[in-house]
mmCIF file of C-alpha atoms in Angstrom:
data_model
loop_
_atom_site.group_PDB
_atom_site.id
_atom_site.type_symbol
_atom_site.label_atom_id
_atom_site.label_comp_id
_atom_site.label_asym_id
_atom_site.label_seq_id
_atom_site.Cartn_x
_atom_site.Cartn_y
_atom_site.Cartn_z
ATOM 1 C CA ASP A 198 0.027 0.092 -0.078
ATOM 2 C CA ASN A 199 2.958 2.354 -0.616
ATOM 3 C CA PRO A 200 2.848 4.767 -3.701
ATOM 4 C CA ALA A 201 6.245 5.196 -3.779
ATOM 5 C CA ASP A 202 6.842 1.487 -4.631
ATOM 6 C CA CYS A 203 5.737 2.416 -8.257
ATOM 7 C CA LEU A 204 8.896 4.263 -8.674
ATOM 8 C CA SER A 205 11.267 2.445 -6.567
ATOM 9 C CA ARG A 206 10.313 -0.948 -8.091
ATOM 10 C CA GLY A 207 9.295 0.138 -11.387
ATOM 11 C CA ILE A 208 5.899 0.101 -13.533
ATOM 12 C CA ASN A 209 4.815 0.187 -17.180
ATOM 13 C CA PRO A 210 3.561 3.321 -18.485
ATOM 14 C CA ASN A 211 0.481 1.635 -19.734
ATOM 15 C CA GLU A 212 -0.435 0.527 -16.326
ATOM 16 C CA ILE A 213 0.040 3.842 -14.509
ATOM 17 C CA SER A 214 -3.297 5.219 -15.533
ATOM 18 C CA LYS A 215 -5.136 2.297 -13.995
ATOM 19 C CA ASN A 216 -3.074 2.096 -10.724
ATOM 20 C CA LYS A 217 -5.438 3.408 -7.786
ATOM 21 C CA ILE A 218 -2.568 3.376 -5.363
ATOM 22 C CA TRP A 219 -0.529 5.900 -7.316
ATOM 23 C CA TRP A 220 -3.415 8.251 -7.925
ATOM 24 C CA TYR A 221 -5.481 7.812 -4.574
ATOM 25 C CA GLY A 222 -3.095 6.328 -2.160
ATOM 26 C CA PRO A 223 -3.868 3.613 0.136
ATOM 27 C CA SER A 224 -7.334 2.273 0.243
ATOM 28 C CA TYR A 225 -7.747 3.014 4.069
ATOM 29 C CA PHE A 226 -7.440 6.584 3.446
ATOM 30 C CA LEU A 227 -10.761 6.741 1.439
ATOM 31 C CA ASN A 228 -12.485 4.992 4.477
ATOM 32 C CA VAL A 229 -14.114 7.743 6.371
ATOM 33 C CA ASN A 230 -14.411 5.713 9.450
ATOM 34 C CA TYR A 231 -10.889 4.778 9.576
ATOM 35 C CA LYS A 232 -8.794 5.472 12.654
ATOM 36 C CA HIS A 233 -5.199 5.297 12.787
ATOM 37 C CA PRO A 234 -3.994 3.189 15.803
ATOM 38 C CA LEU A 235 -2.239 5.058 18.552
ATOM 39 C CA SER A 236 1.051 3.818 19.902
ATOM 40 C CA GLU A 237 1.214 3.562 23.738
ATOM 41 C CA VAL A 238 3.996 5.425 25.359
ATOM 42 C CA LYS A 239 5.032 3.914 28.555
ATOM 43 C CA LEU A 240 6.661 6.329 30.938
ATOM 44 C CA ALA A 241 9.583 5.043 32.940
ATOM 45 C CA GLU A 242 9.054 4.879 36.782
ATOM 46 C CA PRO A 243 11.558 6.853 38.882
ATOM 47 C CA LEU A 244 14.431 4.903 40.007
ATOM 48 C CA PRO A 245 14.850 4.636 43.777
ATOM 49 C CA GLU A 246 17.825 6.436 45.285
ATOM 50 C CA GLN A 247 20.807 3.873 45.798
ATOM 51 C CA LYS A 248 23.890 4.582 47.940
ATOM 52 C CA ILE A 249 26.929 2.513 47.753
ATOM 53 C CA ALA A 250 28.443 1.869 51.123
ATOM 54 C CA CYS A 251 32.058 0.348 51.494
ATOM 55 C CA THR A 252 32.611 -1.779 54.507
ATOM 56 C CA GLN A 253 35.771 -3.423 55.660
ATOM 57 C CA ILE A 254 36.120 -5.899 58.435
ATOM 58 C CA ILE A 255 39.165 -5.291 60.519
ATOM 59 C CA LEU A 256 40.413 -7.764 63.166
ATOM 60 C CA GLU A 257 41.967 -6.566 66.307
ATOM 61 C CA SER A 258 44.118 -8.625 68.473
ATOM 62 C CA SER A 259 42.853 -9.273 71.964
ATOM 63 C CA THR A 260 44.097 -6.513 74.354
ATOM 64 C CA LEU A 261 44.246 -9.018 77.034
ATOM 65 C CA PHE A 262 47.295 -10.612 75.896
ATOM 66 C CA ALA A 263 49.198 -7.280 75.684
ATOM 67 C CA LYS A 264 48.577 -6.538 79.329
ATOM 68 C CA TYR A 265 50.850 -9.402 80.706
ATOM 69 C CA SER A 266 54.798 -9.763 80.026
ATOM 70 C CA SER A 267 54.789 -13.716 81.170
ATOM 71 C CA ILE A 268 53.128 -16.487 79.278
ATOM 72 C CA SER A 269 52.814 -18.554 82.416
ATOM 73 C CA LYS A 270 50.726 -15.912 84.255
ATOM 74 C CA LEU A 271 48.414 -15.451 81.293
ATOM 75 C CA GLU A 272 48.165 -19.304 81.137
ATOM 76 C CA ARG A 273 46.861 -19.477 84.614
ATOM 77 C CA ILE A 274 44.533 -16.541 84.142
ATOM 78 C CA ILE A 275 42.870 -18.150 81.235
ATOM 79 C CA ALA A 276 42.698 -21.400 83.121
ATOM 80 C CA TRP A 277 40.967 -19.859 85.815
ATOM 81 C CA ILE A 278 38.318 -18.477 83.555
ATOM 82 C CA LEU A 279 37.758 -21.826 81.936
ATOM 83 C CA ARG A 280 37.388 -23.273 85.064
ATOM 84 C CA PHE A 281 34.772 -20.833 85.937
ATOM 85 C CA LYS A 282 32.894 -21.636 82.775
ATOM 86 C CA HIS A 283 33.067 -25.422 83.243
ATOM 87 C CA ASN A 284 31.794 -25.060 87.007
ATOM 88 C CA ALA A 285 28.871 -22.820 85.834
ATOM 89 C CA SER A 286 27.796 -25.157 82.854
ATOM 90 C CA ARG A 287 28.437 -28.349 84.862
ATOM 91 C CA PRO A 288 27.594 -27.801 88.501
ATOM 92 C CA LYS A 289 27.630 -31.526 89.329
ATOM 93 C CA TYR A 290 31.030 -31.882 88.123
ATOM 94 C CA LYS A 291 32.899 -28.942 89.797
ATOM 95 C CA LEU A 292 36.602 -28.579 89.614
ATOM 96 C CA VAL A 293 38.107 -27.386 92.917
ATOM 97 C CA GLY A 294 41.594 -26.832 94.499
ATOM 98 C CA ASN A 295 44.664 -25.623 92.722
ATOM 99 C CA LEU A 296 44.807 -25.730 88.686
ATOM 100 C CA LYS A 297 45.505 -29.084 87.207
ATOM 101 C CA PRO A 298 48.165 -29.523 84.488
ATOM 102 C CA PHE A 299 45.500 -30.257 82.031
ATOM 103 C CA GLU A 300 43.709 -27.179 82.621
ATOM 104 C CA VAL A 301 46.817 -24.940 82.074
ATOM 105 C CA TYR A 302 47.582 -26.998 78.871
ATOM 106 C CA ASN A 303 44.132 -26.335 77.636
ATOM 107 C CA ALA A 304 44.237 -22.530 78.426
ATOM 108 C CA LEU A 305 47.514 -22.466 76.290
ATOM 109 C CA GLU A 306 45.599 -24.136 73.476
ATOM 110 C CA LYS A 307 42.830 -21.666 73.696
ATOM 111 C CA ILE A 308 45.439 -18.751 73.529
ATOM 112 C CA LEU A 309 47.165 -20.268 70.593
ATOM 113 C CA ILE A 310 43.899 -20.722 68.734
ATOM 114 C CA VAL A 311 42.855 -17.240 69.323
ATOM 115 C CA GLU A 312 46.160 -15.803 67.968
ATOM 116 C CA GLN A 313 46.417 -18.183 64.997
ATOM 117 C CA GLN A 314 42.800 -17.024 63.859
ATOM 118 C CA PHE A 315 43.823 -13.414 64.238
ATOM 119 C CA HIS A 316 47.069 -13.668 62.123
ATOM 120 C CA PHE A 317 45.861 -16.639 59.716
ATOM 121 C CA HIS A 318 42.128 -16.088 59.299
ATOM 122 C CA GLU A 319 42.623 -16.441 55.410
ATOM 123 C CA GLU A 320 44.282 -19.842 55.970
ATOM 124 C CA PHE A 321 41.692 -21.118 58.233
ATOM 125 C CA LYS A 322 39.001 -20.160 55.845
ATOM 126 C CA LEU A 323 40.667 -22.018 52.903
ATOM 127 C CA ILE A 324 41.557 -25.233 54.952
ATOM 128 C CA GLN A 325 38.023 -25.311 56.332
ATOM 129 C CA ASN A 326 36.502 -24.814 52.856
ATOM 130 C CA GLY A 327 38.711 -27.812 51.639
ATOM 131 C CA GLN A 328 40.734 -25.533 49.397
ATOM 132 C CA GLN A 329 44.651 -25.271 49.027
ATOM 133 C CA VAL A 330 46.569 -22.604 50.856
ATOM 134 C CA LYS A 331 48.131 -20.157 48.597
ATOM 135 C CA THR A 332 49.830 -17.959 50.938
ATOM 136 C CA GLN A 333 53.270 -17.950 52.753
ATOM 137 C CA LEU A 334 52.203 -21.122 54.444
ATOM 138 C CA ALA A 335 51.754 -23.108 51.275
ATOM 139 C CA SER A 336 55.162 -24.591 51.570
ATOM 140 C CA LEU A 337 54.286 -26.183 55.236
ATOM 141 C CA HIS A 338 51.070 -27.986 53.977
ATOM 142 C CA PRO A 339 49.324 -26.727 57.056
ATOM 143 C CA PHE A 340 46.307 -28.455 58.627
ATOM 144 C CA ILE A 341 43.909 -27.962 61.406
ATOM 145 C CA ASP A 342 43.879 -30.674 64.099
ATOM 146 C CA ARG A 343 40.916 -31.945 66.236
ATOM 147 C CA ARG A 344 41.539 -29.334 68.858
ATOM 148 C CA GLY A 345 41.280 -26.484 66.313
ATOM 149 C CA ILE A 346 45.207 -25.830 66.242
ATOM 150 C CA LEU A 347 46.897 -24.988 62.867
ATOM 151 C CA ARG A 348 49.848 -27.318 62.619
ATOM 152 C CA VAL A 349 52.460 -28.145 59.975
ATOM 153 C CA GLY A 350 51.799 -30.805 57.714
ATOM 154 C CA GLY A 351 54.631 -32.796 55.973
ATOM 155 C CA ARG A 352 55.742 -36.300 55.443
ATOM 156 C CA LEU A 353 56.501 -37.426 59.036
ATOM 157 C CA GLN A 354 53.269 -39.106 59.771
ATOM 158 C CA ASN A 355 55.077 -42.534 60.243
ATOM 159 C CA ALA A 356 58.311 -41.191 62.258
ATOM 160 C CA GLN A 357 58.838 -42.608 65.700
ATOM 161 C CA ILE A 358 58.761 -39.156 67.236
ATOM 162 C CA GLU A 359 56.261 -37.195 69.401
ATOM 163 C CA TYR A 360 53.105 -35.776 67.754
ATOM 164 C CA ASP A 361 54.433 -32.218 68.505
ATOM 165 C CA GLN A 362 57.632 -32.966 66.598
ATOM 166 C CA LYS A 363 55.915 -34.404 63.594
ATOM 167 C CA HIS A 364 53.297 -31.606 63.556
ATOM 168 C CA PRO A 365 54.619 -28.513 65.268
ATOM 169 C CA ILE A 366 52.132 -25.820 66.095
ATOM 170 C CA ILE A 367 52.621 -22.619 63.732
ATOM 171 C CA LEU A 368 53.390 -19.403 65.512
ATOM 172 C CA PRO A 369 52.979 -16.230 63.591
ATOM 173 C CA LYS A 370 55.643 -13.494 63.428
ATOM 174 C CA LYS A 371 55.118 -10.030 65.276
ATOM 175 C CA SER A 372 52.809 -11.726 67.674
ATOM 176 C CA ILE A 373 52.720 -11.026 71.428
ATOM 177 C CA ILE A 374 52.080 -14.690 72.282
ATOM 178 C CA THR A 375 55.023 -15.594 70.117
ATOM 179 C CA ASP A 376 57.243 -13.236 72.049
ATOM 180 C CA LEU A 377 55.962 -14.405 75.405
ATOM 181 C CA ILE A 378 56.739 -17.987 74.445
ATOM 182 C CA ILE A 379 60.309 -16.973 73.367
ATOM 183 C CA ILE A 380 60.871 -15.100 76.569
ATOM 184 C CA ARG A 381 59.725 -18.095 78.754
ATOM 185 C CA GLU A 382 62.083 -20.515 76.719
ATOM 186 C CA HIS A 383 64.923 -18.010 76.841
ATOM 187 C CA LYS A 384 64.631 -17.645 80.671
ATOM 188 C CA LYS A 385 64.039 -21.666 80.892
ATOM 189 C CA LEU A 386 67.525 -22.068 79.154
ATOM 190 C CA LEU A 387 69.289 -19.709 81.350
ATOM 191 C CA HIS A 388 69.481 -17.067 78.675
ATOM 192 C CA ALA A 389 70.870 -19.164 75.933
ATOM 193 C CA GLY A 390 71.801 -18.071 72.563
ATOM 194 C CA GLN A 391 69.683 -17.744 69.534
ATOM 195 C CA LYS A 392 70.427 -21.252 67.939
ATOM 196 C CA GLN A 393 69.696 -23.200 71.262
ATOM 197 C CA ILE A 394 66.455 -21.351 71.685
ATOM 198 C CA LEU A 395 65.448 -22.210 68.210
ATOM 199 C CA SER A 396 66.339 -25.746 68.392
ATOM 200 C CA SER A 397 64.426 -26.066 71.781
ATOM 201 C CA LEU A 398 61.286 -24.490 70.477
ATOM 202 C CA ASN A 399 61.102 -26.520 67.311
ATOM 203 C CA LEU A 400 60.474 -29.515 69.416
ATOM 204 C CA LYS A 401 56.942 -28.055 69.601
ATOM 205 C CA TYR A 402 56.411 -24.925 67.590
ATOM 206 C CA TRP A 403 57.213 -23.736 64.243
ATOM 207 C CA LEU A 404 58.223 -20.038 64.211
ATOM 208 C CA ILE A 405 57.724 -17.928 61.232
ATOM 209 C CA ASN A 406 60.814 -15.976 60.690
ATOM 210 C CA GLY A 407 62.080 -17.680 63.937
ATOM 211 C CA ASN A 408 65.771 -16.343 64.024
ATOM 212 C CA ARG A 409 64.397 -12.655 63.469
ATOM 213 C CA GLU A 410 62.010 -13.022 66.296
ATOM 214 C CA ILE A 411 64.417 -14.603 68.847
ATOM 215 C CA LYS A 412 67.076 -12.236 67.914
ATOM 216 C CA LYS A 413 64.873 -9.360 68.759
ATOM 217 C CA ILE A 414 63.994 -10.801 72.135
ATOM 218 C CA ILE A 415 67.466 -11.439 73.248
ATOM 219 C CA HIS A 416 68.406 -7.878 72.131
ATOM 220 C CA LYS A 417 65.947 -6.523 74.482
ATOM 221 C CA CYS A 418 66.958 -8.713 77.374
ATOM 222 C CA VAL A 419 68.658 -6.748 80.104
ATOM 223 C CA ILE A 420 70.677 -9.514 81.622
ATOM 224 C CA CYS A 421 72.239 -10.387 78.265
ATOM 225 C CA PHE A 422 73.085 -7.027 77.662
ATOM 226 C CA ARG A 423 74.835 -6.781 81.124
ATOM 227 C CA LEU A 424 76.623 -10.197 80.452
ATOM 228 C CA LYS A 425 77.701 -9.427 76.922
ATOM 229 C CA ALA A 426 78.485 -5.645 77.348
ATOM 230 C CA GLN A 427 81.686 -4.368 75.838
ATOM 231 C CA CYS A 428 83.666 -1.284 76.676
ATOM 232 C CA ALA A 429 83.165 1.442 74.076
ATOM 233 C CA GLN A 430 85.857 1.373 71.473
ATOM 234 C CA GLN A 431 85.927 4.505 69.392
ATOM 235 C CA LEU A 432 87.729 4.530 65.984
ATOM 236 C CA MET A 433 91.122 6.151 66.668
ATOM 237 C CA GLY A 434 91.722 9.581 64.801
ATOM 238 C CA SER A 435 94.572 10.995 63.295
ATOM 239 C CA LEU A 436 97.971 11.552 65.269
ATOM 240 C CA PRO A 437 98.214 14.968 66.508
ATOM 241 C CA GLU A 438 100.980 17.210 64.797
ATOM 242 C CA PRO A 439 103.427 16.913 67.789
ATOM 243 C CA ARG A 440 103.492 13.055 67.562
ATOM 244 C CA VAL A 441 104.640 12.943 63.746
ATOM 245 C CA THR A 442 106.741 16.160 63.622
ATOM 246 C CA TYR A 443 110.476 15.715 63.787
ATOM 247 C CA ASN A 444 111.826 17.607 66.796
ATOM 248 C CA ARG A 445 114.550 17.481 69.316
ATOM 249 C CA PRO A 446 113.802 15.174 72.215
ATOM 250 C CA PHE A 447 111.190 16.364 75.057
ATOM 251 C CA HIS A 448 110.292 19.209 72.806
ATOM 252 C CA ASN A 449 106.649 18.096 73.286
ATOM 253 C CA VAL A 450 106.000 15.875 76.279
ATOM 254 C CA GLY A 451 103.273 13.945 77.917
ATOM 255 C CA VAL A 452 103.263 13.712 81.818
ATOM 256 C CA ASP A 453 101.504 11.222 84.180
ATOM 257 C CA PHE A 454 101.945 9.719 87.770
ATOM 258 C CA CYS A 455 102.416 6.049 88.519
ATOM 259 C CA GLY A 456 102.321 4.672 92.069
ATOM 260 C CA PRO A 457 102.226 4.846 94.895
ATOM 261 C CA PHE A 458 105.316 2.831 95.826
ATOM 262 C CA GLN A 459 106.574 2.119 99.280
ATOM 263 C CA LEU A 460 109.938 3.504 100.082
ATOM 264 C CA LYS A 461 112.209 3.115 103.258
ATOM 265 C CA GLN A 462 113.685 6.017 104.905
ATOM 266 C CA SER A 463 117.020 4.223 105.719
ATOM 267 C CA THR A 464 118.417 0.932 105.527
ATOM 268 C CA ILE A 465 117.858 -0.094 109.183
ATOM 269 C CA ARG A 466 115.507 -2.940 109.671
ATOM 270 C CA ARG A 467 112.584 -0.961 111.264
ATOM 271 C CA SER A 468 112.899 2.021 109.027
ATOM 272 C CA VAL A 469 109.787 4.058 108.454
ATOM 273 C CA ILE A 470 107.836 3.168 105.190
ATOM 274 C CA THR A 471 106.353 5.989 103.304
ATOM 275 C CA LYS A 472 104.458 6.171 100.167
ATOM 276 C CA SER A 473 106.117 7.885 96.914
ATOM 277 C CA TYR A 474 105.120 8.479 93.339
ATOM 278 C CA ILE A 475 106.834 8.633 90.054
ATOM 279 C CA ALA A 476 106.194 11.601 87.646
ATOM 280 C CA LEU A 477 106.708 10.015 84.070
ATOM 281 C CA PHE A 478 107.598 12.438 81.181
ATOM 282 C CA VAL A 479 107.292 10.920 77.659
ATOM 283 C CA CYS A 480 108.739 12.359 74.627
ATOM 284 C CA PHE A 481 106.091 12.727 71.806
ATOM 285 C CA SER A 482 108.786 12.423 68.917
ATOM 286 C CA ILE A 483 111.130 9.596 69.899
ATOM 287 C CA LYS A 484 109.245 7.960 73.120
ATOM 288 C CA ALA A 485 112.267 8.683 75.459
ATOM 289 C CA ILE A 486 111.174 8.668 78.979
ATOM 290 C CA HIS A 487 112.339 10.679 82.019
ATOM 291 C CA MET A 488 111.198 9.850 85.612
ATOM 292 C CA GLU A 489 111.220 11.951 88.673
ATOM 293 C CA LEU A 490 110.411 10.806 92.191
ATOM 294 C CA LEU A 491 107.680 12.684 94.294
ATOM 295 C CA SER A 492 106.813 12.265 97.908
ATOM 296 C CA ASP A 493 103.174 13.325 97.416
ATOM 297 C CA LEU A 494 100.830 14.574 94.627
ATOM 298 C CA THR A 495 100.656 18.230 95.673
ATOM 299 C CA ALA A 496 100.952 20.951 93.141
ATOM 300 C CA ASP A 497 104.086 22.328 94.801
ATOM 301 C CA ASN A 498 105.906 18.864 94.444
ATOM 302 C CA PHE A 499 105.094 18.672 90.938
ATOM 303 C CA LEU A 500 106.359 22.095 90.329
ATOM 304 C CA SER A 501 109.514 21.157 91.799
ATOM 305 C CA VAL A 502 109.681 18.034 89.565
ATOM 306 C CA LEU A 503 108.782 20.251 86.520
ATOM 307 C CA LYS A 504 111.763 22.511 87.432
ATOM 308 C CA ARG A 505 114.065 19.608 87.731
ATOM 309 C CA PHE A 506 112.913 18.237 84.452
ATOM 310 C CA ILE A 507 113.451 21.558 82.682
ATOM 311 C CA SER A 508 116.816 21.790 84.063
ATOM 312 C CA ARG A 509 117.899 18.361 82.602
ATOM 313 C CA ARG A 510 115.852 18.289 79.377
ATOM 314 C CA GLY A 511 115.237 21.826 78.351
ATOM 315 C CA LYS A 512 111.943 23.731 78.411
ATOM 316 C CA PRO A 513 109.151 21.827 76.478
ATOM 317 C CA ALA A 514 107.010 23.610 73.892
ATOM 318 C CA LYS A 515 103.784 21.822 75.091
ATOM 319 C CA ILE A 516 102.979 19.672 78.060
ATOM 320 C CA TYR A 517 99.973 17.234 77.650
ATOM 321 C CA CYS A 518 98.217 15.583 80.760
ATOM 322 C CA ASP A 519 94.936 14.152 81.738
ATOM 323 C CA ASN A 520 94.028 17.391 83.553
ATOM 324 C CA GLY A 521 93.961 15.846 87.037
ATOM 325 C CA GLY A 522 93.795 17.743 90.350
ATOM 326 C CA THR A 523 97.563 18.148 90.688
ATOM 327 C CA PHE A 524 97.944 19.469 87.206
ATOM 328 C CA LYS A 525 95.157 22.005 87.839
ATOM 329 C CA GLY A 526 96.784 23.124 90.963
ATOM 330 C CA ALA A 527 100.163 23.631 89.255
ATOM 331 C CA ASN A 528 98.515 25.305 86.400
ATOM 332 C CA ARG A 529 96.664 27.887 88.788
ATOM 333 C CA LYS A 530 100.220 28.532 90.645
ATOM 334 C CA LEU A 531 101.814 29.233 87.227
ATOM 335 C CA SER A 532 98.968 31.504 86.215
ATOM 336 C CA GLU A 533 99.403 33.482 89.514
ATOM 337 C CA LEU A 534 103.174 33.596 88.703
ATOM 338 C CA ARG A 535 102.605 34.766 85.193
ATOM 339 C CA ASN A 536 100.031 37.573 86.292
ATOM 340 C CA MET A 537 102.747 38.697 88.866
ATOM 341 C CA CYS A 538 105.471 38.740 86.286
ATOM 342 C CA LYS A 539 103.206 40.515 83.860
ATOM 343 C CA LYS A 540 102.741 43.303 86.229
ATOM 344 C CA GLU A 541 106.496 43.647 86.626
ATOM 345 C CA SER A 542 107.791 42.926 83.337
ATOM 346 C CA ALA A 543 105.562 42.208 80.202
ATOM 347 C CA ASN A 544 108.444 41.539 78.193
ATOM 348 C CA LYS A 545 109.844 38.548 80.056
ATOM 349 C CA LEU A 546 106.649 36.243 79.872
ATOM 350 C CA GLN A 547 107.132 32.724 79.022
ATOM 351 C CA ALA A 548 104.724 30.607 77.140
ATOM 352 C CA ARG A 549 102.540 28.623 79.471
ATOM 353 C CA PRO A 550 102.141 24.883 78.641
ATOM 354 C CA LYS A 551 99.208 24.007 76.931
ATOM 355 C CA TRP A 552 96.980 21.360 78.744
ATOM 356 C CA LYS A 553 94.898 18.902 76.635
ATOM 357 C CA ALA A 554 92.021 16.656 77.997
ATOM 358 C CA PRO A 555 90.209 13.801 75.934
ATOM 359 C CA THR A 556 86.449 13.899 75.762
ATOM 360 C CA PRO A 557 84.243 10.822 75.069
ATOM 361 C CA ASN A 558 82.261 10.793 71.936
ATOM 362 C CA LEU A 559 78.959 9.313 72.988
ATOM 363 C CA GLN A 560 75.328 10.028 71.793
ATOM 364 C CA VAL A 561 72.097 10.929 73.751
ATOM 365 C CA GLY A 562 69.868 7.820 74.543
ATOM 366 C CA MET A 563 72.515 5.365 74.485
ATOM 367 C CA LEU A 564 72.513 2.639 77.198
ATOM 368 C CA VAL A 565 76.001 2.246 78.527
ATOM 369 C CA LEU A 566 77.667 0.231 81.213
ATOM 370 C CA ILE A 567 79.600 2.217 83.689
ATOM 371 C CA LYS A 568 83.041 0.864 84.395
ATOM 372 C CA ASP A 569 83.929 0.890 88.200
ATOM 373 C CA LEU A 570 87.409 -0.168 89.141
ATOM 374 C CA ASN A 571 86.245 -0.783 92.650
ATOM 375 C CA LEU A 572 83.547 -3.196 91.496
ATOM 376 C CA PRO A 573 83.578 -6.517 89.690
ATOM 377 C CA PRO A 574 82.409 -6.393 86.129
ATOM 378 C CA LEU A 575 78.998 -8.183 86.895
ATOM 379 C CA LYS A 576 78.278 -5.292 89.478
ATOM 380 C CA TRP A 577 78.890 -2.390 87.235
ATOM 381 C CA PRO A 578 75.836 -0.253 87.022
ATOM 382 C CA LEU A 579 73.943 0.573 83.866
ATOM 383 C CA GLY A 580 73.191 4.229 82.651
ATOM 384 C CA ARG A 581 71.699 5.874 79.801
ATOM 385 C CA ILE A 582 73.012 9.258 78.438
ATOM 386 C CA THR A 583 70.631 11.962 78.814
ATOM 387 C CA ARG A 584 72.477 14.958 77.714
ATOM 388 C CA THR A 585 75.971 15.795 76.024
ATOM 389 C CA LEU A 586 78.131 18.850 76.170
ATOM 390 C CA PRO A 587 80.056 18.852 72.991
ATOM 391 C CA GLY A 588 83.065 21.221 72.317
ATOM 392 C CA ASN A 589 83.833 23.623 69.516
ATOM 393 C CA ASP A 590 84.473 20.633 67.135
ATOM 394 C CA ASN A 591 81.158 19.185 68.083
ATOM 395 C CA LYS A 592 82.521 16.000 69.729
#
């Protein structure tokens, strides 16, 4: 009924005069009662508002475990809780008296199950669903025993050893319970070393990154630090210029005292014995030694010794010492003498010896063992550096 078909499909010119469709159009156009069908328009219903909420499940470790520094104490606390639960549910079979060994062992199992489910929750889901573990525990072939504990699989089912050795309990890394178990084993073995602790724990447990976890615990042990402490050994610096410069003997010297020595006043049998000291002068260039005897360590005696030394060996350019009390007193007296001479004659001043004193090079916050010559090494006190006073060279 489409008039356009006459042109698009073709028609003979003789037939076009008789073609009603071409001249009048479709037949239903001639029908007065014809009504064209109306198409129904379906309006879309308004969509309800939808909001997307992202949720994430975060497992938090039990804060109860972090309150205790001993696994034994934690075991007994959990054991008492389990006993209360047992007595409340079974009043006819109450447990009384002290804790039994099996109660403490059951408490340890409950603690291990909670800690394993926190760190290995994905592995627990895979094993319970019968799927293969594809995490870092895949090489251990883990399985869950009848008590609900995650253990190592392997091929030792027929070995003539204990069940815990064939299938040790897996302990996670960076775990509070793992640290407490290592601490108990460390004390049980009398603060043994890393390899011995790991060998003892492997009889029952399989530690993830065991060497690192044990090393961390030993490093925090104060008793091990005391027994293995070493004196600070700083890297020696360059030798000072007076030590490597060629000069005459005793041009630059260092002085110190040695003694005391007991000396007799005479050669008789019951002679009076007195204390004496030796002032030791060492040349920096050739290591020559000059010794002088002192009756005591007063500043006046040292000045007398220094006077005798200068008269024998000549005046040194610099004198190095440990800045002791005797040397400070001598320095003060020489300063007074210099000030007095300065007032009298400024052109007759002599150069004052230059005093040196070594200083330690330590850092704030370091834990140190304070060496005390009056105490045995095991009684030396521990200390922590809270403040340093650097010099001009920041050392």
